[in-house]
Short mmCIF file of C-alpha atoms and ligand atoms in Angstrom, two decimals:
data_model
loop_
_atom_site.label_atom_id
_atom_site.label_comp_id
_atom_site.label_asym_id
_atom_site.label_seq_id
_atom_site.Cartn_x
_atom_site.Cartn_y
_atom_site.Cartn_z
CA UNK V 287 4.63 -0.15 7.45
CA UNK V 288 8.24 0.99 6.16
CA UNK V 289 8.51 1.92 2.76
CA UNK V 290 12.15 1.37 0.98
CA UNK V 291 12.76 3.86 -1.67
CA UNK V 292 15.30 1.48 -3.86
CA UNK V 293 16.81 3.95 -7.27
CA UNK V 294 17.42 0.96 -10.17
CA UNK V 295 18.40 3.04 -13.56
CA UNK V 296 21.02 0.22 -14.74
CA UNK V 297 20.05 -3.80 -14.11
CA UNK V 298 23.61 -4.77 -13.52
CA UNK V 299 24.85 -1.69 -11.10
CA UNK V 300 21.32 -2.17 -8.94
CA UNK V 301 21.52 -5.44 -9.14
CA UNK V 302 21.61 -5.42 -5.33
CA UNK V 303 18.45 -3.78 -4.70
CA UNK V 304 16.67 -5.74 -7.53
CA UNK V 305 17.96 -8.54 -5.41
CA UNK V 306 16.07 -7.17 -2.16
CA UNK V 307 12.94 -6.37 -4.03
CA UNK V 308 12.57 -9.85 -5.23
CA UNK V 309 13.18 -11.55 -2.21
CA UNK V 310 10.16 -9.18 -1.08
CA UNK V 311 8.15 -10.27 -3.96
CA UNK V 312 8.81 -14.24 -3.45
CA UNK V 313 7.86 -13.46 0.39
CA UNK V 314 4.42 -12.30 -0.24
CA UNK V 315 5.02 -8.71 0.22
CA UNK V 316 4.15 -5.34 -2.24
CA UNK V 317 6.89 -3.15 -4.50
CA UNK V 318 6.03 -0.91 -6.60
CA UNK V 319 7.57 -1.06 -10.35
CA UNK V 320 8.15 0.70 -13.24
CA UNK V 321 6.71 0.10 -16.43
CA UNK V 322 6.48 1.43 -19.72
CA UNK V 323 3.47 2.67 -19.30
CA UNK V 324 2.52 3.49 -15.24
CA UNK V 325 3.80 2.32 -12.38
CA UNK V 326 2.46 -1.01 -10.71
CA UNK V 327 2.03 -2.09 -7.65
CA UNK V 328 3.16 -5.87 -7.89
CA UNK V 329 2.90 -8.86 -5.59
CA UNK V 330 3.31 -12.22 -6.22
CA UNK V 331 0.25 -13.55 -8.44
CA UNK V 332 0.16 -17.00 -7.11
CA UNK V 333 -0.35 -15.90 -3.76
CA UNK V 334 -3.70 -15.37 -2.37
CA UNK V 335 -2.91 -13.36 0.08
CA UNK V 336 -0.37 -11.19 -1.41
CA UNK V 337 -2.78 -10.55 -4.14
CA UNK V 338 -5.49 -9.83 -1.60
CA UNK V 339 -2.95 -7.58 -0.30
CA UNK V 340 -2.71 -5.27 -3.22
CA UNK V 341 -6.58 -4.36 -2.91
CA UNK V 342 -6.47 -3.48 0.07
CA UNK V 343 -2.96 -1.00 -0.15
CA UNK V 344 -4.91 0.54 -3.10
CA UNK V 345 -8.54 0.81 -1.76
CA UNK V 346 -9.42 -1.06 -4.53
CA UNK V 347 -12.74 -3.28 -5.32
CA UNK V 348 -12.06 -6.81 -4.76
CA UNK V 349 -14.02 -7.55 -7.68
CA UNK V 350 -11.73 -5.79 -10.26
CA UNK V 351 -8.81 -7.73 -11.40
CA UNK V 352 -5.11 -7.77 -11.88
CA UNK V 353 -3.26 -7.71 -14.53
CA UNK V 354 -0.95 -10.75 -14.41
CA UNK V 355 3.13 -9.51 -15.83
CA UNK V 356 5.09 -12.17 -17.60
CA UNK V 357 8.82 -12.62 -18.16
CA UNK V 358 7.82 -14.36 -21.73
CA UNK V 359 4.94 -15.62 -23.88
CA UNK V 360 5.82 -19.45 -22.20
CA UNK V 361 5.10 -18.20 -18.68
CA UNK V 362 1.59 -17.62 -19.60
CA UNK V 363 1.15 -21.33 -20.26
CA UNK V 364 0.25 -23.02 -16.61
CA UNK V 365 -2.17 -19.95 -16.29
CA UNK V 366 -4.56 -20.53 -18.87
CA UNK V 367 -6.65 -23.21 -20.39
CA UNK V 368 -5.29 -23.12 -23.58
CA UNK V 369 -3.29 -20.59 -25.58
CA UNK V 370 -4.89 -20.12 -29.29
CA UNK V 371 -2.80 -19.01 -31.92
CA UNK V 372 -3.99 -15.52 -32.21
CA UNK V 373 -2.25 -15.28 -28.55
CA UNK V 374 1.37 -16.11 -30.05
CA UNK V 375 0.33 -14.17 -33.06
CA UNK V 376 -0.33 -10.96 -30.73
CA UNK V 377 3.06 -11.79 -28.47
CA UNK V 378 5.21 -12.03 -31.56
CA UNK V 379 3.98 -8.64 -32.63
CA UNK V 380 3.48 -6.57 -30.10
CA UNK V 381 5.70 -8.24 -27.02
CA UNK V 382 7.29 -6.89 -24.86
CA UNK V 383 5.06 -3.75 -25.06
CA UNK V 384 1.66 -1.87 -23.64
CA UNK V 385 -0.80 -4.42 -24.18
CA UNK V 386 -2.98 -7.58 -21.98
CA UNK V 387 -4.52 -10.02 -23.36
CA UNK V 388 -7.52 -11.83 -21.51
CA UNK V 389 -8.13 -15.68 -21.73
CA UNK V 390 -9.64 -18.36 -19.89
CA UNK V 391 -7.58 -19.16 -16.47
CA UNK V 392 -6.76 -22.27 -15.47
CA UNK V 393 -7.21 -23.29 -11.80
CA UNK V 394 -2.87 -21.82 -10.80
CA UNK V 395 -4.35 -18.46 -10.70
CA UNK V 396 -6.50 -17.83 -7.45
CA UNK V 397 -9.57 -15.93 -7.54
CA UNK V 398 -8.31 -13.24 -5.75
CA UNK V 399 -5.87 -12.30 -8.58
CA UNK V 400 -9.01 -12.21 -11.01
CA UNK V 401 -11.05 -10.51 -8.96
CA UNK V 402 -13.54 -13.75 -9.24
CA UNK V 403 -13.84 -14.12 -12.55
CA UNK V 404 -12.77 -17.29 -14.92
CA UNK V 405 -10.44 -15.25 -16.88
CA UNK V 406 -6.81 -13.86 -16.60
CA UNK V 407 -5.17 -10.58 -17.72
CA UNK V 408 -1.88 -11.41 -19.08
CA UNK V 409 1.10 -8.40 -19.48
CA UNK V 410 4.38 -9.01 -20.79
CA UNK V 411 6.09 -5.09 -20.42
CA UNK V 412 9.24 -4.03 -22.16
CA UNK V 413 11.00 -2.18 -18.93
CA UNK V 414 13.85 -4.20 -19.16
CA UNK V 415 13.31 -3.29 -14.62
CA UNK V 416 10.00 -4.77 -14.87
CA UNK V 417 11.25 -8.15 -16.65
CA UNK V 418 14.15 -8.50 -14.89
CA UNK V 419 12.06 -8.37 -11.50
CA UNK V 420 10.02 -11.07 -12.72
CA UNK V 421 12.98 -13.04 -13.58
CA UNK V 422 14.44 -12.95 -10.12
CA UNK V 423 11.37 -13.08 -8.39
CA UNK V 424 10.67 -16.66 -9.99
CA UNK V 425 7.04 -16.06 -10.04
CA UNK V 426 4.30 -14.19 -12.53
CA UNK V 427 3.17 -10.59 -10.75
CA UNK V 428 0.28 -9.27 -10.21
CA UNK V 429 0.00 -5.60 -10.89
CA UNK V 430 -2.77 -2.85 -10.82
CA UNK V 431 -1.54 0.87 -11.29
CA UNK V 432 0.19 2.11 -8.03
CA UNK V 433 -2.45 4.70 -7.62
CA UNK V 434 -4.28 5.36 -5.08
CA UNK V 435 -8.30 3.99 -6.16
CA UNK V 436 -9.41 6.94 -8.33
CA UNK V 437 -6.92 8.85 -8.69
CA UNK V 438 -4.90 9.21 -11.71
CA UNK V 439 -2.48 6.75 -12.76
CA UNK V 440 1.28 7.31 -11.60
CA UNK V 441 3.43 7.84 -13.98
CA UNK V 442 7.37 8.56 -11.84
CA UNK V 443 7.82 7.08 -8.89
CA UNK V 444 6.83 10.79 -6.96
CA UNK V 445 3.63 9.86 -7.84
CA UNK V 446 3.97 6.15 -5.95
CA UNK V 447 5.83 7.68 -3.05
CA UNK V 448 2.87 10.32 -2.86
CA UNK V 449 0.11 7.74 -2.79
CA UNK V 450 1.37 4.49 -1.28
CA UNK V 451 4.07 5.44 1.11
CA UNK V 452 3.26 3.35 4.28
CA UNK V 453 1.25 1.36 2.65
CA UNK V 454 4.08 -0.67 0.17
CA UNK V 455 7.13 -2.56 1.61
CA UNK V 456 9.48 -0.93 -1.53
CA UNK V 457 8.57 1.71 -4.54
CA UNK V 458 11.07 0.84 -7.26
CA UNK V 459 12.30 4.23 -8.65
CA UNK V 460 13.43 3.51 -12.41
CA UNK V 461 12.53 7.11 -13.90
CA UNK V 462 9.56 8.45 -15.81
CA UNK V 463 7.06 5.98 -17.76
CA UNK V 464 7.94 6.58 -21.43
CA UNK V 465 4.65 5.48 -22.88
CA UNK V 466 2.02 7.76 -19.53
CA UNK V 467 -0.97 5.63 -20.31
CA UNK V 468 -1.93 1.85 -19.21
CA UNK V 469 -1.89 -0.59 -21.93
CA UNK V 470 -4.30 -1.88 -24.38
CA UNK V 471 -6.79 -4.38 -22.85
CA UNK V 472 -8.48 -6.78 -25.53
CA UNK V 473 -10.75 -9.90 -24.69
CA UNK V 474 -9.68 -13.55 -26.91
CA UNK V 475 -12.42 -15.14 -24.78
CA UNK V 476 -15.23 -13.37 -26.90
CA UNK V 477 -15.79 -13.64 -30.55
CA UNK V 478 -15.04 -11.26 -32.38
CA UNK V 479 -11.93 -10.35 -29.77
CA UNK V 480 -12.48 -7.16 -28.64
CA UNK V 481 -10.31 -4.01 -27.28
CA UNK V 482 -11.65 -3.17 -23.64
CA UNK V 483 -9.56 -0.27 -22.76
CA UNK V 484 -7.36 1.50 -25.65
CA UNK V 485 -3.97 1.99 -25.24
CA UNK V 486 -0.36 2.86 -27.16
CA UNK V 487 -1.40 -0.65 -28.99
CA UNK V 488 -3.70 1.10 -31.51
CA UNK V 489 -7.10 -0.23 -33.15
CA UNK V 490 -5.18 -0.50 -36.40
CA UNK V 491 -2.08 -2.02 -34.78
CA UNK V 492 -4.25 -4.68 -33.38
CA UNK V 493 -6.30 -5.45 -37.04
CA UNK V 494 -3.19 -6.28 -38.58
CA UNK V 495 -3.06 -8.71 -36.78
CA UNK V 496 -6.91 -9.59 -35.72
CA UNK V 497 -8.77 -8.46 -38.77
CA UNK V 498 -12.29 -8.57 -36.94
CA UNK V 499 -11.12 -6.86 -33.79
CA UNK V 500 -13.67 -4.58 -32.01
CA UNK V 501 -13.85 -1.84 -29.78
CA UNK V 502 -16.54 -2.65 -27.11
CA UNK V 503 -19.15 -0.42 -26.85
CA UNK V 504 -18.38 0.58 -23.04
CA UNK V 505 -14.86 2.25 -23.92
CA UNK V 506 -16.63 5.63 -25.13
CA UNK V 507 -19.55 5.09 -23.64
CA UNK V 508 -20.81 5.55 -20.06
CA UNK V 509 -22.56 2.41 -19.04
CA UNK V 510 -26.16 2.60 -17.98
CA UNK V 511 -26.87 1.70 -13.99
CA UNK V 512 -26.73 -1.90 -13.76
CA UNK V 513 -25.51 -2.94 -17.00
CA UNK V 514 -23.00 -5.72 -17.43
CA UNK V 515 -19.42 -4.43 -17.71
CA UNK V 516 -17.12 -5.54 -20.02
CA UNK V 517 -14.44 -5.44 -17.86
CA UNK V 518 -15.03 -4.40 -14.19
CA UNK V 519 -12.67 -1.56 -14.43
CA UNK V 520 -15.52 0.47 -17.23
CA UNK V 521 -17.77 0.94 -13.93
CA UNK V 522 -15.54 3.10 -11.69
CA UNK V 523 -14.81 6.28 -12.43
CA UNK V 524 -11.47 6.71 -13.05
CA UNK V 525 -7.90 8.92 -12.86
CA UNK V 526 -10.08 11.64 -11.67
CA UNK V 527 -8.80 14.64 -10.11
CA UNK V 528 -10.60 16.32 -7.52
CA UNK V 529 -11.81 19.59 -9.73
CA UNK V 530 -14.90 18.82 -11.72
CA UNK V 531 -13.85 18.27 -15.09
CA UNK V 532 -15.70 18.98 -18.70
CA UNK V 533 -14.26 18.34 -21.91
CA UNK V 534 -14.85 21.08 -24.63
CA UNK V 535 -15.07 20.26 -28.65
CA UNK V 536 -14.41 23.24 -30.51
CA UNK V 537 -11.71 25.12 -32.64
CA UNK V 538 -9.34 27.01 -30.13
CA UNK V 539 -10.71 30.50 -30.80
CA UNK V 540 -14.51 29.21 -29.55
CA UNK V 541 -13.45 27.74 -26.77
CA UNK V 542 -11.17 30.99 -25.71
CA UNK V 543 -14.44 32.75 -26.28
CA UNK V 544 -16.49 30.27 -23.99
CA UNK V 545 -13.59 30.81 -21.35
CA UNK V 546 -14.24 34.16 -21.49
CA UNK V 547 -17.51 34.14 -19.44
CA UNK V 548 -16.25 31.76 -16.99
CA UNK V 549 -14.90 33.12 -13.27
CA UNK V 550 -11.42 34.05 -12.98
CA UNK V 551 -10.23 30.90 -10.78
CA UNK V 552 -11.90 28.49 -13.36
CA UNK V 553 -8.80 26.18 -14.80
CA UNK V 554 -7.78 24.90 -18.43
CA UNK V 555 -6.46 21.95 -19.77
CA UNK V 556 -4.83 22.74 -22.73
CA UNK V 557 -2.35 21.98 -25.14
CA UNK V 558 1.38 23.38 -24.99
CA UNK V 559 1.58 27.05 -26.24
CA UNK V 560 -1.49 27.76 -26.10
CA UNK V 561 -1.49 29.34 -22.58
CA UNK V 562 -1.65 32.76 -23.70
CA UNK V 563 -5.16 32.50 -25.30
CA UNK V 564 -7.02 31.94 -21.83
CA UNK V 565 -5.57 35.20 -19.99
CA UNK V 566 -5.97 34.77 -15.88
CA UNK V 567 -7.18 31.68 -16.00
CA UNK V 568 -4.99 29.19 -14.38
CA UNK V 569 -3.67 26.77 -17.47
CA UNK V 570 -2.12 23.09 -17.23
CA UNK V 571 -0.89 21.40 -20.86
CA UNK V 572 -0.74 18.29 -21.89
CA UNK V 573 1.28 17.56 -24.73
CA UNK V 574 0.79 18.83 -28.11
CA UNK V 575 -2.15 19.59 -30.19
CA UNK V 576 -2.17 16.60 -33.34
CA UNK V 577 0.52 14.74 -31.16
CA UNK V 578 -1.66 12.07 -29.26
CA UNK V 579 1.77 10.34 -28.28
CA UNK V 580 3.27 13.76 -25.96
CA UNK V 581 -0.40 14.13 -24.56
CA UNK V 582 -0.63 10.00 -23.50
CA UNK V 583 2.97 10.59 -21.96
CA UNK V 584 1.83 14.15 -20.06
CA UNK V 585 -1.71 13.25 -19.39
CA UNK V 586 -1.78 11.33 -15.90
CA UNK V 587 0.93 14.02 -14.55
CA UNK V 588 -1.21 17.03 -15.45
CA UNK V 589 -4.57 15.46 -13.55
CA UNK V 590 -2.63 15.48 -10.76
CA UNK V 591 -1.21 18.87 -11.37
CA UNK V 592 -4.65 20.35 -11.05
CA UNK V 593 -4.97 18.72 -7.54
CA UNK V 594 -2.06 20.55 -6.41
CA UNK V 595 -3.26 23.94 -8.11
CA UNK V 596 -6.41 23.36 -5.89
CA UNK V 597 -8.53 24.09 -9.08
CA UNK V 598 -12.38 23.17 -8.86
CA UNK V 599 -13.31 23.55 -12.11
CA UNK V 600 -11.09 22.73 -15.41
CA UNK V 601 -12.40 22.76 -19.11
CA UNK V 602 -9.91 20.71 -21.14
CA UNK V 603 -8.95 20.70 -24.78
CA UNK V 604 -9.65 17.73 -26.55
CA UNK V 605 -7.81 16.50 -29.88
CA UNK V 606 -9.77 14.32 -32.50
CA UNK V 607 -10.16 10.55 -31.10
CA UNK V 608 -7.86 8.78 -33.58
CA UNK V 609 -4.75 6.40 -32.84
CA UNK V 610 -3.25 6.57 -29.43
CA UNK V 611 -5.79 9.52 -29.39
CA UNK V 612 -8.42 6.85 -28.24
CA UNK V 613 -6.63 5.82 -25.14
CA UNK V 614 -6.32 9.70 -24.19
CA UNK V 615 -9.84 10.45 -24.78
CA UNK V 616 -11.45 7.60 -22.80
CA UNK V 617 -8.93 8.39 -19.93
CA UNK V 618 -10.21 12.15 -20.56
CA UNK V 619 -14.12 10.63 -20.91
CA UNK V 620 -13.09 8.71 -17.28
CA UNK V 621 -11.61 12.13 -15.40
CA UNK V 622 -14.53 14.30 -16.49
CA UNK V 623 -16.94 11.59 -15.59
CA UNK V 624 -18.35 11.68 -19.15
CA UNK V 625 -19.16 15.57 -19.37
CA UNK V 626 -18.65 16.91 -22.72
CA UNK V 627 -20.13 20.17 -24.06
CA UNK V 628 -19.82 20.63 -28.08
CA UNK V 629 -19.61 24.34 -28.54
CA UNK V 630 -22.33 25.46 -31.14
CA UNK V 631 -23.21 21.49 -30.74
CA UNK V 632 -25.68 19.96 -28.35
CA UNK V 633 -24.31 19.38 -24.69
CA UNK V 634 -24.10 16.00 -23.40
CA UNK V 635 -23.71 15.78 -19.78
CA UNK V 636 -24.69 12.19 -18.94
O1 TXA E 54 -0.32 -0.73 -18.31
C1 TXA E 54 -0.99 -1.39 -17.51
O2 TXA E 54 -1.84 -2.20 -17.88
C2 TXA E 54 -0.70 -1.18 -16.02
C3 TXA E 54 0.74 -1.61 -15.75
C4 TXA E 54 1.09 -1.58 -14.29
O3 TXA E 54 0.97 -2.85 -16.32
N1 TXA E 54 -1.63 -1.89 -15.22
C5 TXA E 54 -2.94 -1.50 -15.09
O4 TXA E 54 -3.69 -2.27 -14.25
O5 TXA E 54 -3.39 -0.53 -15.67
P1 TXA E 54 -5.12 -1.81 -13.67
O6 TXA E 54 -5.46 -2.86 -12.70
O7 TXA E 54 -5.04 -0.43 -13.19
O8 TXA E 54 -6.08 -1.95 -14.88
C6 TXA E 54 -6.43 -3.23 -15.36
C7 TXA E 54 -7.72 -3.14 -16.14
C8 TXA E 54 -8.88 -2.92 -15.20
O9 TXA E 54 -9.78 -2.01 -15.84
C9 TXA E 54 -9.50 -4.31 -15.09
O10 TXA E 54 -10.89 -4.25 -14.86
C10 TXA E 54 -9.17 -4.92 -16.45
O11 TXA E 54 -7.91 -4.39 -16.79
N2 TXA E 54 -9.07 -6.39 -16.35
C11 TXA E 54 -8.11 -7.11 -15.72
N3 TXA E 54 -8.38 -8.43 -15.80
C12 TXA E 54 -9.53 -8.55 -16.50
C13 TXA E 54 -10.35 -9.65 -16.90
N4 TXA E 54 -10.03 -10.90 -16.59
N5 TXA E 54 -11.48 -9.39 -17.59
C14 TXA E 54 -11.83 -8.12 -17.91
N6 TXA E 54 -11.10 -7.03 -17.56
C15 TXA E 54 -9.98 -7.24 -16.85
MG1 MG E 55 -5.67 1.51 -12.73
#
């Protein structure tokens, strides 16, 4: 298949090609869209086949699901059972913006948008590109992240173009994410609600308004065999690059010295300016140390980075878990495939 690049910076000048992507959209078809937080790759939610469609452009598991974008907190209603007050609560708060909230579905949104299950994923994003293309469109979209299955998220549309050209009718280009990780996921269908994956909506955020919000015990932990996920997406291992990743706790000067005994073509992930403390070894940064924000936004594009540097091997820098610092370390957790070695601490490696 032909791929149309289409460039929309300014809603009113590209009006035009937001036109031609929607008509795509409403005719059952894939584009790729910007978000504030990684690109998706949308189709019409409502459509069984168009949703099928998405799995199969990303090599994705039919039995994950898709997130389900929304113009406004209304356009939810025909999709769901019922929508509790805690759901207008969390849309007057933290709408448009990075987070989904999961309730029951009602019998609009085929099974192959929710990957089989009785629930629905529900997104309303503040890329004004995003809303505007669910506007025209006329119809709720389905959207995973336009990745490739495995690989890390994309986060400009060179990442799209890289993975999904040929395989997507149009990539919307509408510049870089601002935000570089996917949104908070939380659960109103269990009680106490619970945060599935952490995102730029922090723990905190979330308990002003949901006091006895939880973190469920699968987003910093790797789930036995066979156990019961969550949310399908904890069982796949996730945004990984090709090099074999382990995370490293420890102050900077330990882990220079642990670096210091590995072979020369053995990578780092590290924070900005601190290159020069791992001499010869090949370094990538992401963002800066006690700034979870710049290392959520650089994250995604330095995974890929280390693909292109053809690195087998990376030890990355970790920052302490806290904020937005939770939705970097379980994408970090996901991309080493849960190795972590504590210097002068035990090593866990399961
Ligand atoms: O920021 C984002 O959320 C991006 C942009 C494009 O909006 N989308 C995104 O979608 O990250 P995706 O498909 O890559 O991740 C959705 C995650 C998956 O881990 C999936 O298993 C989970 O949300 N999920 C979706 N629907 C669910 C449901 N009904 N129950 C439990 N988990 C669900
Ligand atoms: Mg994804």
């Amino acid at each position: 298949m032909e791929t149309s690049i289409y460039r929309v910076f300014d809603i009113e000048q590209d009006a035009a090609a937001l036109d031609r992507a929607a008509a795509l959209l409403r005719a059952g078809r894939l584009v790729v869209i910007p978000t504030e937080t990684v690109y998706g790759l949308a189709a019409d939610a409502l459509n069984p086949s168009a949703a099928s469609a998405i799995y199969a452009a990303k090599g994705r598991p039919s039995d994950n699901p898709l997130i389900v974008h929304i113009a406004d907190p209304e356009q939810a209603r025909p999709l769901v059972k019922r929508l509790p007050d805690a759901y207008f609560a969390l849309a007057e708060r933290f709408w448009p913006g990075p987070m989904t909230v999961i309730l029951e579905k009602s019998a609009r949104v085929p099974y192959e948008t929710s990957g089989g299950l009785e629930t629905v994923a529900l997104r309303m994003p503040s890329h004004p590109v995003a809303r505007e293309l669910i506007r025209r469109a006329g119809t709720p979209l389905a959207a995973p992240s336009a990745n490739l299955s495995g690989s890390p998220s994309p986060t400009c549309a060179g990442h799209c173009i890289q993975d999904l050209t040929g395989r997507v009718d149009a990539i919307i280009d509408g510049g870089s994410c601002t935000v570089g990780v996917e949104s908070t996921v939380l659960t109103l269908c269990t009680d106490p609600p619970a945060i599935l994956r952490p995102g730029a909506v922090t723990l905190e955020m979330l308990r002003e308004v949901l006091p006895d919000i939880r973190l469920d015990p699968g987003v910093f932990a790797h789930l036995p065999d066979g156990a019961k996920a969550a949310s399908p997406g904890m069982k796949y291992r996730h945004y990984a690059p090709k090099a074999r990743v382990v995370l490293l706790w420890g102050t900077l000067v330990q882990f220079a010295a642990y670096l210091e005994a590995q072979p020369p073509g053995c990578g780092v992930l590290c924070f900005e300016g601190e290159q020069a403390r791992f001499g010869g070894h090949p370094c990538v940064t992401y963002g800066r140390r006690d700034d979870p924000v710049s290392q959520a936004q650089a994250l995604f594009g330095a995974l890929r980075r280390i693909d292109e540097l053809g690195l087998t091997s990376v030890y990355a820098r970790v920052d302490s878990p806290d904020g937005v610092g939770q939705a970097v370390y379980n994408r970090l957790l996901r991309a080493a495939g849960f190795t972590e070695i504590r210097l002068g601490w035990e090593e866990s490696a399961t």
